[in-house]
Structures are given as C-alpha cells and as structure tokens.
C-alpha cells in the first residue's frame, strides 16, 4: 500500500505564514496597478524576486545545474506558475475586487487535487476528496454568481480569467513535484523566476511599452512587497511545503488567503463584496476542510 501524503505541524505553520503573505500580495498588486499595467507588474514581480533568490543561491553556494532539461523545466514552471496566472489575475483585478480575486483563487486547491490525482499514485482521488472537490466547485459557482456570467461583461470575463489562472497553478504544482522536487528549493525558485522573467520582460515591453523606473513611492512600496516578500520569500516556503506535504495538500494555502485579502481590501481600498462571494467562500472552506481530512476523521466514529 502506497503511503498517502499528509501535512505535518511544521508544514501547517508554513502554510499559515504563506497564506498571510499571499493574502496581502493581492492588495499590494492592486495598488501597483493604479500606475503600471498588468504585464509590467508581473515583470517587476518576477525580475526583482529572481535577483534576490539568485543572491540566496550564490550565498549558499548551491551548484547551478547545466543540464538543459533542468532549464527547460524551469521555463515551463515559470510559465505555468508565474506568467499565466500572475498575468490573468492582475488583469482580473482591474475589474473585480482583490477580495473576490482571492476567493476565486481558492479554486486552485480544487483543481490541484484533481491534477494531483491524475498524476500521482500517492495523491489518489478518494471518496472524501471527491466530496470536497464537489463542494469546492459549488463554492466557486456561488462566489462567481452564474447569473453574472450571462451578461459577459468585463467583470464576468475577469472572473473567468482568475479561474483560468487557478488551473495553471494546479498544473504547475504537479509539474514542480515531478521535475523540481529533488532540487534545493532556493535553486528551484530562482530558476523558475528566471524562466518567468525571460518571458514577461519582452511581453511587457511589447504590449505595454518600455518599463519605467520613475514611479510613485506607493507603487514602489507595493512592488517591493509583492516581489521581495510575496514572491521571493513566499516561494521558499512554497517549495518547503511542497516537499513535505505534496502538491494537493499545498493547495490548501488558498483557504488562508481570502480572509487576509478581504480585510486589507476593505481597510486600504474601501472594497466591499456581495453576499454571494462570502457564501461561496464558506462553501469553498468546507470543501477544503473535507479535502484536508482532519475534520472528516474527527467526525467518523471510532472503530
């Protein structure tokens, strides 16, 4: 019998910290978008974080791989885990609230479990997980408000863009476990962000013009937070949890992000969400709790 991945106490601590950091990142990204475009915001995010992480790699004297297959894996990981979701969600935040974006981002966990079940024998889709996935999809549908998609305006398109980004995140998590889990996390994160920067820098300049460094202090503060803390620091935690808990369990971090993003969005951006957004998040939270399995095991009668 293949041992199934579980979440240790230290991994849970890392998950909570990661959720807090990423929750604040949604708000800082929205602040930066007041002055720069979505692709430019992604280029800043990946480039500055890349420099920091390569500094960490050099300081730790980690051997830099020369195998082209590893660098190809970095490029694909950067595309799946940074370029696609970062760009889609940044564009989405121009048209929907940061809090709502963070709630829809929680669908990452749902798609992550499905992708992991398809890819890994130790993360199979059990009856419990299938039930959790079903609740999660119901939560996503409630948060989006299916009636909102009928109008198909920019807000509905933004919702779809965010969901598409979560699918890319889920694919990235499985890809990372398959190709990068054996590497030191500092190297894996630096390599991924290098692949991302190779893609995002020319894209940003092509579609949004030259990247200006003459920005408002508030914009630089926001960039500094989401690039250095929300990306460079967060991805070190990301790979720590990935190695110890598995790609499906890692996606549970998305449950911890919305409360932080909703609170900061209300305080700093004067955002407010419709009741269906909170109802959808409640359903997502229940679904993710079922996926985790701890609550499920407590409710089961002792043998």
Short mmCIF file of C-alpha atoms in Angstrom, two decimals:
data_model
loop_
_atom_site.label_atom_id
_atom_site.label_comp_id
_atom_site.label_asym_id
_atom_site.label_seq_id
_atom_site.Cartn_x
_atom_site.Cartn_y
_atom_site.Cartn_z
CA UNK A 1 0.00 0.00 0.00
CA UNK A 2 1.40 3.40 -1.02
CA UNK A 3 1.63 5.88 1.87
CA UNK A 4 -0.51 8.96 1.26
CA UNK A 5 0.87 12.47 1.74
CA UNK A 6 -0.19 14.27 4.95
CA UNK A 7 0.52 17.71 6.44
CA UNK A 8 2.95 17.91 9.37
CA UNK A 9 2.85 20.53 12.09
CA UNK A 10 5.79 22.45 10.64
CA UNK A 11 4.17 22.40 7.20
CA UNK A 12 0.97 23.83 8.69
CA UNK A 13 2.92 26.71 10.24
CA UNK A 14 4.48 27.41 6.86
CA UNK A 15 1.06 27.22 5.20
CA UNK A 16 -0.42 29.84 7.56
CA UNK A 17 2.51 32.19 7.01
CA UNK A 18 2.36 31.67 3.26
CA UNK A 19 -1.38 32.36 3.22
CA UNK A 20 -0.90 35.62 5.12
CA UNK A 21 1.89 36.79 2.83
CA UNK A 22 -0.04 35.99 -0.35
CA UNK A 23 -3.27 37.48 1.02
CA UNK A 24 -1.53 40.84 1.43
CA UNK A 25 0.01 40.45 -2.04
CA UNK A 26 -3.40 40.76 -3.72
CA UNK A 27 -3.86 44.22 -2.24
CA UNK A 28 -0.32 45.37 -2.99
CA UNK A 29 -0.68 44.25 -6.61
CA UNK A 30 -3.91 46.23 -6.94
CA UNK A 31 -2.17 49.34 -5.58
CA UNK A 32 0.63 48.98 -8.15
CA UNK A 33 -1.92 48.57 -10.96
CA UNK A 34 -3.03 52.16 -10.41
CA UNK A 35 0.18 53.23 -12.16
CA UNK A 36 1.52 50.28 -14.19
CA UNK A 37 -0.05 47.68 -16.47
CA UNK A 38 -0.70 44.03 -15.57
CA UNK A 39 2.19 42.62 -17.61
CA UNK A 40 4.56 45.25 -16.28
CA UNK A 41 3.50 44.42 -12.73
CA UNK A 42 4.30 40.77 -13.41
CA UNK A 43 7.66 41.68 -14.97
CA UNK A 44 8.59 43.65 -11.85
CA UNK A 45 7.43 40.82 -9.64
CA UNK A 46 9.43 38.09 -11.31
CA UNK A 47 12.57 40.12 -12.10
CA UNK A 48 13.30 41.57 -8.64
CA UNK A 49 12.39 38.32 -6.92
CA UNK A 50 14.69 36.47 -9.31
CA UNK A 51 17.64 38.68 -8.36
CA UNK A 52 17.05 38.12 -4.65
CA UNK A 53 16.80 34.36 -4.98
CA UNK A 54 19.91 34.06 -7.13
CA UNK A 55 21.68 36.00 -4.40
CA UNK A 56 20.49 33.37 -1.93
CA UNK A 57 21.66 30.57 -4.22
CA UNK A 58 25.13 32.10 -4.56
CA UNK A 59 25.38 32.84 -0.84
CA UNK A 60 24.58 29.21 -0.03
CA UNK A 61 26.98 28.03 -2.75
CA UNK A 62 24.37 25.83 -4.33
CA UNK A 63 25.59 24.21 -7.53
CA UNK A 64 23.92 25.70 -10.60
CA UNK A 65 22.70 22.98 -12.99
CA UNK A 66 24.00 22.85 -16.55
CA UNK A 67 21.57 20.22 -17.80
CA UNK A 68 19.34 21.78 -20.47
CA UNK A 69 16.45 19.57 -19.33
CA UNK A 70 16.50 21.28 -15.93
CA UNK A 71 16.44 24.72 -17.50
CA UNK A 72 13.58 23.65 -19.75
CA UNK A 73 11.72 22.54 -16.62
CA UNK A 74 12.40 25.98 -15.07
CA UNK A 75 10.99 27.69 -18.14
CA UNK A 76 7.82 25.59 -18.15
CA UNK A 77 7.39 26.04 -14.39
CA UNK A 78 7.78 29.79 -14.77
CA UNK A 79 5.16 29.84 -17.50
CA UNK A 80 2.66 27.75 -15.55
CA UNK A 81 3.21 29.12 -12.06
CA UNK A 82 4.01 32.77 -12.78
CA UNK A 83 3.47 34.12 -16.26
CA UNK A 84 -0.01 32.74 -16.96
CA UNK A 85 -1.67 33.03 -13.53
CA UNK A 86 0.05 36.27 -12.47
CA UNK A 87 -0.95 37.98 -15.73
CA UNK A 88 -4.53 36.69 -15.76
CA UNK A 89 -5.14 37.60 -12.13
CA UNK A 90 -3.50 41.02 -12.37
CA UNK A 91 -5.71 41.84 -15.36
CA UNK A 92 -8.71 40.45 -13.49
CA UNK A 93 -8.02 42.71 -10.51
CA UNK A 94 -8.52 45.73 -12.75
CA UNK A 95 -12.20 44.78 -13.00
CA UNK A 96 -13.07 42.87 -9.80
CA UNK A 97 -12.21 43.32 -6.15
CA UNK A 98 -8.99 41.97 -4.63
CA UNK A 99 -11.03 40.05 -2.08
CA UNK A 100 -13.12 38.37 -4.76
CA UNK A 101 -9.97 37.53 -6.72
CA UNK A 102 -8.54 35.84 -3.62
CA UNK A 103 -11.75 33.86 -3.09
CA UNK A 104 -11.77 32.60 -6.68
CA UNK A 105 -8.06 31.85 -6.29
CA UNK A 106 -9.07 29.24 -3.71
CA UNK A 107 -10.25 27.11 -6.64
CA UNK A 108 -6.55 26.35 -7.07
CA UNK A 109 -6.93 23.77 -4.31
CA UNK A 110 -9.82 22.08 -6.09
CA UNK A 111 -8.03 21.83 -9.42
CA UNK A 112 -4.81 20.95 -7.61
CA UNK A 113 -6.37 17.87 -6.04
CA UNK A 114 -7.79 16.75 -9.39
CA UNK A 115 -4.50 17.24 -11.23
CA UNK A 116 -2.53 15.54 -8.45
CA UNK A 117 -4.91 12.57 -8.52
CA UNK A 118 -4.33 12.18 -12.25
CA UNK A 119 -0.54 12.45 -11.93
CA UNK A 120 0.49 10.79 -8.66
CA UNK A 121 -0.38 7.43 -7.13
CA UNK A 122 0.04 8.73 -3.57
CA UNK A 123 -2.50 11.53 -4.08
CA UNK A 124 -5.37 9.49 -5.48
CA UNK A 125 -8.93 10.84 -5.58
CA UNK A 126 -10.71 9.12 -2.70
CA UNK A 127 -14.43 9.38 -1.95
CA UNK A 128 -13.68 12.01 0.68
CA UNK A 129 -11.62 14.11 -1.73
CA UNK A 130 -14.29 13.79 -4.43
CA UNK A 131 -16.87 15.11 -1.97
CA UNK A 132 -14.58 18.02 -1.07
CA UNK A 133 -13.98 18.81 -4.74
CA UNK A 134 -17.74 18.84 -5.36
CA UNK A 135 -18.29 21.29 -2.50
CA UNK A 136 -15.43 23.40 -3.82
CA UNK A 137 -16.94 23.68 -7.28
CA UNK A 138 -20.27 24.63 -5.74
CA UNK A 139 -18.47 27.33 -3.78
CA UNK A 140 -16.78 28.69 -6.90
CA UNK A 141 -20.09 28.79 -8.76
CA UNK A 142 -21.71 30.61 -5.83
CA UNK A 143 -18.88 33.14 -5.50
CA UNK A 144 -18.91 33.90 -9.22
CA UNK A 145 -22.70 34.08 -9.38
CA UNK A 146 -23.61 32.21 -12.55
CA UNK A 147 -26.13 34.91 -13.40
CA UNK A 148 -23.21 37.32 -13.67
CA UNK A 149 -21.69 35.29 -16.49
CA UNK A 150 -24.83 35.72 -18.60
CA UNK A 151 -24.04 39.41 -19.08
CA UNK A 152 -20.49 38.55 -20.14
CA UNK A 153 -19.09 41.98 -19.40
CA UNK A 154 -15.57 42.83 -18.24
CA UNK A 155 -16.34 41.76 -14.67
CA UNK A 156 -17.55 38.33 -15.77
CA UNK A 157 -14.56 37.95 -18.08
CA UNK A 158 -12.27 38.91 -15.20
CA UNK A 159 -13.80 36.14 -13.06
CA UNK A 160 -13.14 33.61 -15.82
CA UNK A 161 -9.54 34.87 -16.16
CA UNK A 162 -8.90 34.29 -12.46
CA UNK A 163 -10.31 30.76 -12.63
CA UNK A 164 -8.11 30.05 -15.66
CA UNK A 165 -5.16 31.20 -13.59
CA UNK A 166 -6.02 28.72 -10.83
CA UNK A 167 -5.95 25.86 -13.32
CA UNK A 168 -2.47 26.94 -14.38
CA UNK A 169 -1.37 27.00 -10.72
CA UNK A 170 -2.64 23.45 -10.26
CA UNK A 171 -0.73 22.21 -13.30
CA UNK A 172 2.38 24.00 -12.04
CA UNK A 173 2.23 22.31 -8.65
CA UNK A 174 2.17 18.87 -10.23
CA UNK A 175 4.92 19.84 -12.67
CA UNK A 176 7.10 21.07 -9.80
CA UNK A 177 6.73 17.84 -7.88
CA UNK A 178 7.55 15.79 -10.97
CA UNK A 179 10.57 17.75 -12.17
CA UNK A 180 11.91 20.07 -9.46
CA UNK A 181 11.27 18.46 -6.07
CA UNK A 182 14.77 16.94 -5.97
CA UNK A 183 16.43 20.36 -6.31
CA UNK A 184 17.21 22.70 -3.41
CA UNK A 185 14.15 24.97 -3.00
CA UNK A 186 16.22 28.13 -3.36
CA UNK A 187 17.51 26.93 -6.72
CA UNK A 188 14.09 25.74 -7.89
CA UNK A 189 12.52 29.11 -7.06
CA UNK A 190 15.35 31.12 -8.65
CA UNK A 191 15.28 29.00 -11.79
CA UNK A 192 11.50 29.27 -12.09
CA UNK A 193 11.59 33.05 -11.76
CA UNK A 194 14.38 33.23 -14.34
CA UNK A 195 12.16 31.37 -16.77
CA UNK A 196 9.31 33.74 -15.90
CA UNK A 197 11.42 36.86 -16.45
CA UNK A 198 12.66 35.63 -19.81
CA UNK A 199 9.02 35.55 -20.90
CA UNK A 200 7.47 38.51 -19.06
CA UNK A 201 10.06 41.22 -19.72
CA UNK A 202 9.73 41.20 -23.53
CA UNK A 203 5.95 40.68 -23.31
CA UNK A 204 5.51 43.69 -21.05
CA UNK A 205 7.63 45.91 -23.30
CA UNK A 206 5.86 44.66 -26.41
CA UNK A 207 2.30 45.24 -25.18
CA UNK A 208 2.71 48.00 -22.56
CA UNK A 209 5.81 49.89 -23.69
CA UNK A 210 9.21 50.46 -22.03
CA UNK A 211 9.36 49.62 -18.33
CA UNK A 212 9.75 52.87 -16.39
CA UNK A 213 11.57 53.04 -13.08
CA UNK A 214 10.18 56.51 -12.37
CA UNK A 215 7.20 55.50 -10.25
CA UNK A 216 5.32 56.88 -7.27
CA UNK A 217 6.64 55.84 -3.82
CA UNK A 218 3.42 53.95 -3.09
CA UNK A 219 3.87 51.95 -6.30
CA UNK A 220 7.47 51.06 -5.43
CA UNK A 221 6.41 50.07 -1.92
CA UNK A 222 3.74 47.78 -3.37
CA UNK A 223 6.20 46.29 -5.89
CA UNK A 224 8.78 45.80 -3.17
CA UNK A 225 6.30 43.90 -1.03
CA UNK A 226 4.85 41.58 -3.65
CA UNK A 227 8.20 40.97 -5.38
CA UNK A 228 10.54 40.51 -2.42
CA UNK A 229 8.22 39.17 0.29
CA UNK A 230 5.20 37.95 -1.65
CA UNK A 231 7.29 36.18 -4.29
CA UNK A 232 10.95 35.64 -3.33
CA UNK A 233 10.26 34.83 0.32
CA UNK A 234 6.96 33.09 -0.32
CA UNK A 235 8.36 30.65 -2.86
CA UNK A 236 10.98 29.44 -0.43
CA UNK A 237 8.04 28.48 1.81
CA UNK A 238 6.18 27.11 -1.22
CA UNK A 239 8.83 24.52 -2.01
CA UNK A 240 9.28 23.70 1.68
CA UNK A 241 5.61 22.71 1.94
CA UNK A 242 5.55 21.02 -1.47
CA UNK A 243 8.33 18.63 -0.46
CA UNK A 244 6.76 17.76 2.89
CA UNK A 245 3.04 17.70 2.12
CA UNK A 246 2.56 17.04 -1.59
CA UNK A 247 1.11 19.18 -4.36
CA UNK A 248 -2.54 18.51 -3.49
CA UNK A 249 -2.14 19.44 0.17
CA UNK A 250 -0.10 22.50 -0.74
CA UNK A 251 -3.12 23.97 -2.46
CA UNK A 252 -4.88 24.27 0.91
CA UNK A 253 -2.94 27.50 1.38
CA UNK A 254 -5.60 29.15 -0.78
CA UNK A 255 -8.08 28.70 2.08
CA UNK A 256 -5.98 31.01 4.25
CA UNK A 257 -5.52 33.80 1.69
CA UNK A 258 -9.05 35.30 1.31
CA UNK A 259 -9.60 36.46 4.92
CA UNK A 260 -6.36 38.47 4.72
CA UNK A 261 -7.10 39.88 1.26
CA UNK A 262 -10.73 40.74 2.11
CA UNK A 263 -9.77 42.52 5.33
CA UNK A 264 -6.93 44.53 3.77
CA UNK A 265 -9.03 45.28 0.68
CA UNK A 266 -11.74 46.77 2.87
CA UNK A 267 -9.29 48.76 5.01
CA UNK A 268 -6.93 50.03 2.32
CA UNK A 269 -9.01 50.03 -0.87
CA UNK A 270 -12.54 50.51 0.51
CA UNK A 271 -13.67 47.34 -1.24
CA UNK A 272 -16.92 45.58 -0.42
CA UNK A 273 -18.13 42.21 -1.64
CA UNK A 274 -21.59 40.90 -2.48
CA UNK A 275 -23.13 38.34 -0.07
CA UNK A 276 -22.76 35.55 -2.63
CA UNK A 277 -18.97 36.00 -2.52
CA UNK A 278 -18.91 35.24 1.20
CA UNK A 279 -21.33 32.34 0.77
CA UNK A 280 -19.13 30.93 -1.96
CA UNK A 281 -16.05 31.21 0.21
CA UNK A 282 -17.86 29.44 3.06
CA UNK A 283 -18.63 26.51 0.75
CA UNK A 284 -15.06 26.51 -0.53
CA UNK A 285 -13.77 26.49 3.04
CA UNK A 286 -15.92 23.49 3.90
CA UNK A 287 -14.80 21.70 0.76
CA UNK A 288 -11.15 22.38 1.52
CA UNK A 289 -11.61 21.21 5.11
CA UNK A 290 -13.01 17.96 3.76
CA UNK A 291 -10.06 17.67 1.38
CA UNK A 292 -7.66 18.12 4.28
CA UNK A 293 -9.24 15.13 6.01
CA UNK A 294 -8.69 16.10 9.64
CA UNK A 295 -12.26 17.24 10.25
CA UNK A 296 -13.52 14.21 8.35
CA UNK A 297 -11.54 11.86 10.58
CA UNK A 298 -12.83 13.59 13.72
CA UNK A 299 -16.43 13.11 12.59
CA UNK A 300 -16.00 9.42 11.80
CA UNK A 301 -16.94 7.07 14.66
CA UNK A 302 -14.07 5.27 16.31
CA UNK A 303 -13.57 1.74 15.04
#
